Amino acid sequence: MNAATLSPQNPSSQPLFTWSALASLLSTHVPEGLAPCMGFSIDTRTLQPNDLFIAIKGPHFDGHDFLDDAFAKGACAALVASSWPHHHPQGLVVHNPLTALEHIAHAARQRATDTTFIGITGSVGKTSTKEGLAWVLKDRGVFASRKSFNNHIGVPLTLANLPPHTPQAVFELGMSHAGEIRALGTLVKPHVGLITAIGPSHLEHFSSLQGIALAKAELLETLIPPGIAVLNRDDDFFPLLENICHQQGVGTLITFGEHAQADVRLHEWHAQKNGTSFSCLYFGHPHHGQIPHTGKHWVMGALSILAVTHALGLDPNEVLAHLMTWPCYQGRGQTHTITFHGKTITVIDDTYNANPLSMKAALEALALRPKPSGRRVIVLADMKELGDTAPLAHKNLSPLIQACSVDVVMTVGPLMVYLHRALPPTLETHHVSDWIQAWPLLTSLLTHGDMILLKGSRSMELDKVVDRLLSAAAGPT
């Protein structure tokens, strides 16, 4: 099973909503003769036959420009804005398609009285933990956010696609500003809320780490009573989050981490050739686990999944058995061994996003991997949204890199100049402005047996370098 299998799709043969229900909900006229509405889509690249296409207008795109493509791919109808100057026989006219999507999402949540909702937020590990939890629950009936659909569009879209009578639903909630988690949580209304960790992401929009912690803690305000909160006991802001749980009347608090008082407590862990083994005390009882990923950050994710599934009433042995085959997802540490121009190369794709915490975790995980026959090469691009802390945050990666026995460092982007200048002259270093310059330089540097880690903020597009490497390779594995 891959990530797509766990993504929101309607597995039943029944429509998600009847046209009469949508007409009443959205106060709109529904044309005669439409095929049943089996799902909702905002993207013609992933639209499925009989999806209702929602023509959302954003700062860089307008869904109305893709209506022909949507219908060519089998859309049953489209929600179009009343301001759109054209007419389509399969168009349902609403004032604002995004607002209409929110109404549909609210209706989907309101009728899901037999579903247990889990909300996940945090500065790092949201998506990997969400996917891991969905993997563990896959045999019990689960519905999970696709990819990182965690914002004001992705969350209502995911909720709108929730099939009735789904036992569990897992939602990832992201934010860049204060108030956003509260709005998303109010829509999802989770029974269980997990905060993975607090770190310096989005500092551009906050005056302090405490501000980030308070913004993440908005999830706790939205829990359905009595509410179950799952918190990282090792986090510096745990006392603050614990106090907020008490203020909000959260019924149950479950903790994970290395702390002596953690409910799911890490005892020890060991990196191995094909993953990481660990032992823990699960509410006082010893358990051993194995995950197919390298690094302590993955182990912490496993502990958080054990904590959440305890809240759901699962047997920890069942959970640990599933975690042994926890898949790795594109852009989040996925490893490929390829033949590139006659050279065997190992590519570690961690390009989905980056902040100081996740960069530290990726570098430490690289150091734990068996030494390659060639060199350790890292390609690091800018970490965005760090505000005034950005220069120092990039510069401070230098000691971590030096501790990893790295042989070659390529830095990409204007902020990574601060790291480039801080690296010692004993290292082979290169600096380029963007991924377009990084590609030819990297291909000229590669030698047989090299291991390459690529990581940076999503907008730096290092994933395009990975795509080119894999496309040019003979037989990625």
Coordinates of C-alpha atoms in Angstrom, one line a residue:
M1 CA 0.0 0.0 0.0
N2 CA 1.3 3.5 -0.8
A3 CA 0.5 7.0 0.2
A4 CA -2.2 7.3 -2.5
T5 CA -4.1 4.4 -1.1
L6 CA -4.5 6.2 2.2
S7 CA -5.5 9.5 0.5
P8 CA -9.1 10.7 0.5
Q9 CA -11.1 8.8 -2.0
N10 CA -14.7 7.6 -1.8
P11 CA -14.4 3.8 -1.6
S12 CA -18.2 3.2 -1.8
S13 CA -20.5 3.2 -4.7
Q14 CA -22.8 5.8 -3.0
P15 CA -22.7 9.5 -3.7
L16 CA -21.1 11.6 -1.0
F17 CA -24.0 14.1 -1.2
T18 CA -27.2 14.0 -3.2
W19 CA -27.8 16.9 -5.5
S20 CA -30.9 18.0 -3.5
A21 CA -28.8 18.1 -0.4
L22 CA -26.2 20.3 -2.1
A23 CA -28.8 22.5 -3.6
S24 CA -30.3 23.2 -0.2
L25 CA -26.9 23.5 1.5
L26 CA -25.5 26.0 -1.0
S27 CA -28.7 27.8 -1.9
T28 CA -28.1 27.1 -5.6
H29 CA -29.9 25.7 -8.6
V30 CA -28.7 22.3 -9.7
P31 CA -29.1 21.4 -13.5
E32 CA -31.1 18.4 -14.4
G33 CA -29.4 15.1 -15.4
L34 CA -26.1 15.4 -13.6
A35 CA -24.2 12.2 -12.7
P36 CA -23.9 11.4 -9.0
C37 CA -21.4 13.4 -6.9
M38 CA -18.8 10.9 -5.8
G39 CA -16.2 13.3 -4.6
F40 CA -14.8 16.9 -4.6
S41 CA -11.7 18.3 -6.3
I42 CA -9.9 21.6 -6.8
D43 CA -7.2 20.2 -9.0
T44 CA -7.7 18.7 -12.5
R45 CA -4.4 16.8 -12.2
T46 CA -5.9 14.6 -9.5
L47 CA -9.6 14.9 -10.4
Q48 CA -11.5 11.6 -10.5
P49 CA -14.5 10.8 -12.7
N50 CA -17.8 12.2 -11.2
D51 CA -15.9 14.5 -8.9
L52 CA -17.6 17.9 -8.3
F53 CA -14.9 20.4 -9.4
I54 CA -14.6 23.5 -7.2
A55 CA -13.3 26.5 -9.1
I56 CA -11.4 28.3 -6.4
K57 CA -9.6 31.5 -7.3
G58 CA -6.3 32.0 -5.6
P59 CA -3.5 34.6 -5.8
H60 CA -1.7 32.7 -8.6
F61 CA -4.4 30.7 -10.3
D62 CA -8.1 30.7 -11.1
G63 CA -10.0 27.4 -11.1
H64 CA -12.4 28.8 -13.7
D65 CA -9.6 28.6 -16.2
F66 CA -9.5 24.8 -15.9
L67 CA -13.2 24.1 -16.3
D68 CA -12.8 22.6 -19.8
D69 CA -10.0 20.3 -18.5
A70 CA -12.2 19.3 -15.5
F71 CA -15.1 18.2 -17.7
A72 CA -12.8 16.5 -20.1
K73 CA -11.6 14.4 -17.2
G74 CA -15.1 13.5 -16.1
A75 CA -16.2 16.0 -13.6
C76 CA -20.0 15.6 -12.9
A77 CA -20.4 19.4 -12.3
A78 CA -18.5 22.5 -11.1
L79 CA -19.0 25.1 -8.4
V80 CA -18.5 28.5 -10.1
A81 CA -18.5 32.0 -8.7
S82 CA -21.4 34.3 -9.4
S83 CA -18.8 36.9 -10.6
W84 CA -17.6 34.5 -13.3
P85 CA -18.9 36.1 -16.5
H86 CA -19.7 32.9 -18.4
H87 CA -22.2 30.1 -18.2
H88 CA -21.7 26.4 -18.2
P89 CA -24.6 23.9 -18.4
Q90 CA -23.1 21.8 -15.6
G91 CA -22.2 24.8 -13.5
L92 CA -23.6 25.4 -10.0
V93 CA -23.4 29.1 -9.3
V94 CA -22.4 30.2 -5.8
H95 CA -21.2 33.5 -4.4
N96 CA -17.7 32.1 -3.4
P97 CA -16.6 28.6 -4.3
L98 CA -14.2 28.4 -1.3
T99 CA -17.0 29.4 1.1
A100 CA -19.2 26.8 -0.5
L101 CA -16.5 24.2 0.1
E102 CA -16.4 25.2 3.8
H103 CA -20.2 24.7 4.0
I104 CA -19.9 21.2 2.5
A105 CA -17.1 20.4 4.9
H106 CA -19.1 21.6 7.8
A107 CA -22.1 19.4 6.7
A108 CA -19.8 16.4 6.3
R109 CA -18.4 16.8 9.8
Q110 CA -21.9 17.4 11.3
R111 CA -23.2 14.0 9.9
A112 CA -20.0 12.0 10.9
T113 CA -21.4 11.2 14.4
D114 CA -19.9 7.7 14.3
T115 CA -16.3 8.7 13.3
T116 CA -13.4 9.4 15.7
F117 CA -11.5 12.4 14.6
I118 CA -7.7 12.8 15.2
G119 CA -6.1 16.2 14.6
I120 CA -2.3 16.5 14.3
T121 CA -0.2 19.7 14.4
G122 CA 3.3 20.7 15.4
S123 CA 6.5 22.3 13.9
V124 CA 7.9 19.1 12.6
G125 CA 6.8 15.6 11.8
K126 CA 3.1 16.3 11.1
T127 CA 2.8 14.6 7.8
S128 CA 5.0 11.6 8.5
T129 CA 3.2 11.0 11.8
K130 CA -0.2 11.4 10.1
E131 CA 0.8 8.9 7.4
G132 CA 2.2 6.5 10.0
L133 CA -1.0 6.6 12.0
A134 CA -3.1 6.1 8.9
W135 CA -0.9 3.1 8.1
V136 CA -1.4 1.6 11.5
L137 CA -5.2 2.1 11.2
K138 CA -5.5 0.9 7.6
D139 CA -7.1 -2.4 8.5
R140 CA -9.6 -0.8 10.8
G141 CA -11.1 1.8 8.4
V142 CA -9.3 5.1 8.2
F143 CA -9.5 8.3 6.2
A144 CA -6.5 10.6 6.1
S145 CA -5.5 13.9 4.6
R146 CA -3.8 13.6 1.2
K147 CA -0.2 14.7 1.2
S148 CA 0.0 17.9 3.3
F149 CA -3.5 19.1 2.8
N150 CA -3.3 21.1 6.0
N151 CA -4.4 24.6 5.3
H152 CA -7.6 26.6 4.8
I153 CA -8.3 24.9 1.5
G154 CA -6.8 21.4 2.1
V155 CA -8.6 20.7 5.4
P156 CA -12.2 21.6 4.2
L157 CA -11.5 19.7 0.9
T158 CA -10.4 16.6 2.9
L159 CA -13.4 16.9 5.2
A160 CA -15.8 17.3 2.3
N161 CA -14.5 14.0 0.8
L162 CA -15.0 12.1 4.1
P163 CA -17.2 9.0 3.3
P164 CA -20.0 8.5 5.8
H165 CA -19.5 5.9 8.5
T166 CA -15.7 5.9 8.4
P167 CA -14.4 4.6 11.7
Q168 CA -11.4 7.0 12.1
A169 CA -10.3 10.2 10.3
V170 CA -6.9 11.7 10.6
F171 CA -6.3 15.4 9.8
E172 CA -3.1 17.3 9.6
L173 CA -3.5 21.0 10.7
G174 CA -0.9 23.5 9.6
M175 CA -0.5 27.2 10.2
S176 CA 1.6 30.3 9.4
H177 CA -0.2 32.8 11.6
A178 CA -2.0 32.8 14.9
G179 CA -5.7 31.9 14.7
E180 CA -5.3 29.5 11.8
I181 CA -5.2 26.3 13.9
R182 CA -8.2 27.4 15.8
A183 CA -10.2 27.9 12.6
L184 CA -9.2 24.5 11.2
G185 CA -9.7 22.7 14.5
T186 CA -13.2 24.3 14.9
L187 CA -14.0 22.8 11.5
V188 CA -12.6 19.3 12.2
K189 CA -13.7 19.1 15.9
P190 CA -11.2 16.4 16.8
H191 CA -11.7 14.0 19.6
V192 CA -7.9 13.4 19.9
G193 CA -5.3 16.1 19.4
L194 CA -1.6 15.5 18.9
I195 CA 1.1 18.2 19.1
T196 CA 4.3 16.7 17.8
A197 CA 6.9 19.3 18.9
I198 CA 7.4 23.1 19.0
G199 CA 10.2 24.6 17.0
P200 CA 11.3 27.7 15.0
S201 CA 9.1 27.4 12.0
H202 CA 7.2 30.4 10.7
L203 CA 9.1 32.7 13.0
E204 CA 8.7 35.3 10.3
H205 CA 5.1 35.7 11.6
F206 CA 5.8 35.4 15.3
S207 CA 7.8 37.4 17.8
S208 CA 8.9 34.3 19.8
L209 CA 8.9 30.5 20.1
Q210 CA 6.2 30.9 22.8
G211 CA 4.0 32.6 20.2
I212 CA 4.4 29.5 18.0
A213 CA 3.6 27.2 21.0
L214 CA 0.4 29.2 21.7
A215 CA -0.7 29.1 18.1
K216 CA -0.2 25.3 18.0
A217 CA -2.0 25.0 21.4
E218 CA -5.2 26.4 19.7
L219 CA -5.8 22.8 18.7
L220 CA -6.5 22.0 22.4
E221 CA -9.3 24.5 22.4
T222 CA -11.1 22.7 19.7
L223 CA -11.2 19.2 21.1
I224 CA -14.6 17.6 21.5
P225 CA -15.3 17.1 25.2
P226 CA -14.0 15.3 27.2
G227 CA -11.0 15.6 24.8
I228 CA -7.8 13.7 24.7
A229 CA -4.5 15.5 24.2
V230 CA -1.2 13.8 23.2
L231 CA 1.9 15.9 24.0
N232 CA 5.6 15.6 23.7
R233 CA 6.8 15.4 27.3
D234 CA 10.4 16.4 26.3
D235 CA 9.3 19.7 24.7
D236 CA 10.4 22.9 26.3
F237 CA 6.9 24.2 26.1
F238 CA 5.3 21.1 27.7
P239 CA 4.5 23.0 31.0
L240 CA 2.7 25.7 29.0
L241 CA 0.7 23.2 26.9
E242 CA -0.1 21.1 30.0
N243 CA -1.5 24.3 31.7
I244 CA -3.6 25.1 28.6
C245 CA -5.0 21.5 28.8
H246 CA -6.1 22.2 32.4
Q247 CA -7.6 25.6 31.4
Q248 CA -9.5 24.1 28.5
G249 CA -10.8 21.2 30.6
V250 CA -9.2 18.5 28.5
G251 CA -10.2 15.2 30.0
T252 CA -7.2 13.1 29.3
L253 CA -3.5 14.0 28.7
I254 CA -1.2 11.3 27.3
T255 CA 2.5 12.0 26.9
F256 CA 5.5 10.5 25.0
G257 CA 9.2 11.1 25.0
E258 CA 12.3 10.3 27.0
H259 CA 11.2 12.1 30.1
A260 CA 10.9 9.9 33.2
Q261 CA 7.2 10.8 33.6
A262 CA 6.2 10.1 29.9
D263 CA 3.4 7.6 29.5
V264 CA 5.1 6.2 26.4
R265 CA 8.7 6.5 27.4
L266 CA 11.7 5.9 25.2
H267 CA 14.3 3.7 26.9
E268 CA 16.9 3.2 24.2
W269 CA 17.2 3.2 20.4
H270 CA 19.8 1.9 17.9
A271 CA 20.3 2.8 14.2
Q272 CA 20.6 -0.3 12.1
K273 CA 21.4 -0.9 8.4
N274 CA 17.7 -0.9 7.4
G275 CA 16.1 1.3 10.0
T276 CA 16.0 1.8 13.8
S277 CA 15.2 -0.5 16.7
F278 CA 13.9 0.9 20.0
S279 CA 12.6 -0.1 23.4
C280 CA 10.1 1.8 25.4
L281 CA 8.0 1.7 28.5
Y282 CA 4.3 1.8 27.4
F283 CA 2.4 2.8 30.5
G284 CA 4.9 1.0 32.6
H285 CA 5.1 -2.1 30.4
P286 CA 8.3 -2.8 28.3
H287 CA 7.9 -3.1 24.6
H288 CA 10.4 -3.4 21.7
G289 CA 9.9 -1.9 18.2
Q290 CA 11.5 -1.7 14.8
I291 CA 10.9 0.9 12.1
P292 CA 12.3 1.0 8.6
H293 CA 13.6 4.5 8.9
T294 CA 16.8 6.0 10.3
G295 CA 16.9 8.5 13.1
K296 CA 15.6 9.4 16.6
H297 CA 13.0 11.7 15.1
W298 CA 11.3 8.7 13.4
V299 CA 11.4 6.9 16.8
M300 CA 9.7 9.9 18.4
G301 CA 7.0 9.7 15.7
A302 CA 6.5 6.0 16.5
L303 CA 6.1 6.8 20.2
S304 CA 3.5 9.5 19.4
I305 CA 1.6 7.0 17.3
L306 CA 1.7 4.5 20.2
A307 CA 0.3 7.3 22.4
V308 CA -2.5 8.2 20.0
T309 CA -3.5 4.6 19.4
H310 CA -3.6 4.0 23.1
A311 CA -6.3 6.7 23.2
L312 CA -8.1 4.7 20.5
G313 CA -7.9 1.5 22.4
L314 CA -5.5 -0.4 20.2
D315 CA -3.2 -3.2 21.4
P316 CA 0.4 -1.8 21.3
N317 CA 1.7 -5.1 19.9
E318 CA -0.6 -4.6 16.9
V319 CA 0.6 -1.1 16.5
L320 CA 4.3 -2.1 16.7
A321 CA 3.7 -4.8 14.1
H322 CA 2.3 -2.3 11.6
L323 CA 5.1 0.2 12.3
M324 CA 7.7 -2.4 11.1
T325 CA 6.4 -1.7 7.6
W326 CA 5.7 2.0 8.0
P327 CA 6.3 3.4 4.4
C328 CA 8.5 6.4 3.7
Y329 CA 6.9 9.1 1.6
Q330 CA 8.2 11.2 -1.2
G331 CA 10.2 14.1 0.0
R332 CA 10.4 12.9 3.5
G333 CA 13.6 10.9 3.7
Q334 CA 12.7 8.4 0.9
T335 CA 15.9 6.6 -0.2
H336 CA 16.7 5.6 -3.8
T337 CA 19.7 3.6 -5.0
I338 CA 20.2 4.5 -8.7
T339 CA 22.7 4.1 -11.5
F340 CA 23.5 7.5 -12.8
H341 CA 25.8 7.7 -15.8
G342 CA 27.3 4.4 -14.8
K343 CA 27.8 5.3 -11.2
T344 CA 25.8 3.8 -8.3
I345 CA 24.4 6.6 -6.2
T346 CA 22.2 6.7 -3.1
V347 CA 19.8 9.6 -3.1
I348 CA 18.0 10.7 0.2
D349 CA 15.0 12.8 -0.8
D350 CA 14.1 15.1 2.1
T351 CA 13.1 17.9 -0.1
Y352 CA 9.5 18.5 1.0
N353 CA 10.3 21.2 3.6
A354 CA 12.8 22.4 6.1
N355 CA 13.2 24.3 9.3
P356 CA 16.0 24.2 11.9
L357 CA 14.6 21.3 13.8
S358 CA 13.9 19.1 10.7
M359 CA 17.3 20.0 9.3
K360 CA 19.0 18.9 12.5
A361 CA 17.1 15.6 12.4
A362 CA 18.0 15.0 8.8
L363 CA 21.7 15.6 9.3
E364 CA 21.8 13.5 12.4
A365 CA 20.0 10.6 10.5
L366 CA 22.6 10.9 7.7
A367 CA 25.4 10.5 10.2
L368 CA 23.8 7.3 11.5
R369 CA 23.6 5.6 8.1
P370 CA 26.4 3.2 7.2
K371 CA 29.3 5.0 5.6
P372 CA 29.0 4.8 1.8
S373 CA 31.8 3.5 -0.4
G374 CA 32.0 7.0 -1.9
R375 CA 31.4 10.3 -0.2
R376 CA 28.6 11.9 1.9
V377 CA 27.3 14.8 -0.2
I378 CA 24.6 17.2 1.1
V379 CA 22.6 19.7 -0.9
L380 CA 20.9 22.2 1.4
A381 CA 18.6 25.0 0.3
D382 CA 17.1 27.9 2.2
M383 CA 14.9 27.5 5.2
K384 CA 12.1 30.0 4.7
E385 CA 9.8 32.0 7.1
L386 CA 12.4 32.4 9.8
G387 CA 12.3 36.2 9.8
D388 CA 15.1 38.0 11.5
T389 CA 16.5 34.8 12.9
A390 CA 17.2 33.4 9.4
P391 CA 20.9 34.4 9.1
L392 CA 21.9 32.9 12.5
A393 CA 19.7 29.8 11.9
H394 CA 21.5 29.0 8.7
K395 CA 24.9 29.7 10.1
N396 CA 24.2 27.5 13.1
L397 CA 23.9 24.4 10.8
S398 CA 27.7 24.4 10.4
P399 CA 28.6 22.6 13.6
L400 CA 26.0 19.9 12.8
I401 CA 27.4 19.4 9.4
Q402 CA 31.0 19.1 10.8
A403 CA 29.8 16.4 13.2
C404 CA 28.3 14.3 10.4
S405 CA 31.5 13.5 8.6
V406 CA 30.2 15.1 5.4
D407 CA 32.6 15.3 2.5
V408 CA 30.9 17.8 0.1
V409 CA 28.4 20.6 0.9
M410 CA 26.4 22.4 -1.8
T411 CA 24.4 25.3 -0.5
V412 CA 21.5 26.7 -2.5
G413 CA 19.8 30.1 -2.2
P414 CA 20.5 33.6 -0.7
L415 CA 20.0 32.5 3.0
M416 CA 22.3 29.6 2.6
V417 CA 25.1 32.0 2.0
Y418 CA 25.4 32.4 5.8
L419 CA 26.0 28.7 6.1
H420 CA 28.4 28.6 3.2
R421 CA 30.6 31.3 4.8
A422 CA 30.5 29.5 8.2
L423 CA 31.8 26.2 6.8
P424 CA 35.5 25.3 7.5
P425 CA 38.0 25.4 4.6
T426 CA 38.7 21.7 5.1
L427 CA 35.3 20.9 3.5
E428 CA 34.7 20.9 -0.2
T429 CA 31.9 23.5 -0.5
H430 CA 29.9 25.0 -3.4
H431 CA 27.3 27.7 -3.5
V432 CA 24.6 28.3 -6.1
S433 CA 21.6 30.6 -6.3
D434 CA 18.9 28.1 -7.2
W435 CA 18.0 24.5 -8.1
I436 CA 18.6 25.3 -11.8
Q437 CA 22.3 26.0 -11.1
A438 CA 22.5 23.2 -8.6
W439 CA 21.6 20.5 -11.1
P440 CA 24.5 20.7 -13.5
L441 CA 27.0 21.3 -10.8
L442 CA 25.8 18.3 -8.8
T443 CA 25.9 16.0 -11.8
S444 CA 29.5 17.1 -12.4
L445 CA 30.5 16.4 -8.8
L446 CA 29.0 12.9 -8.4
T447 CA 31.3 9.9 -8.1
H448 CA 30.6 6.2 -7.8
G449 CA 29.3 5.2 -4.3
D450 CA 28.2 8.7 -3.2
M451 CA 25.3 9.2 -0.8
I452 CA 23.4 12.5 -1.4
L453 CA 21.0 14.2 1.0
L454 CA 18.9 16.9 -0.5
K455 CA 16.8 19.1 1.9
G456 CA 15.3 22.6 1.8
S457 CA 12.1 24.6 2.0
R458 CA 9.5 23.5 -0.5
S459 CA 9.6 26.8 -2.4
M460 CA 13.3 26.1 -3.2
E461 CA 12.2 23.3 -5.5
L462 CA 15.1 20.8 -4.7
D463 CA 12.5 18.1 -5.5
K464 CA 13.1 19.0 -9.2
V465 CA 16.8 18.0 -8.8
V466 CA 15.6 14.6 -7.3
D467 CA 13.2 14.2 -10.2
R468 CA 15.9 14.8 -12.7
L469 CA 18.3 12.4 -11.0
L470 CA 15.7 9.6 -10.9
S471 CA 14.5 10.3 -14.5
A472 CA 18.1 10.2 -15.8
A473 CA 18.9 7.0 -13.8
A474 CA 18.8 3.5 -14.9
G475 CA 16.6 1.6 -12.5
P476 CA 15.8 3.6 -9.3
T477 CA 14.9 1.3 -6.4

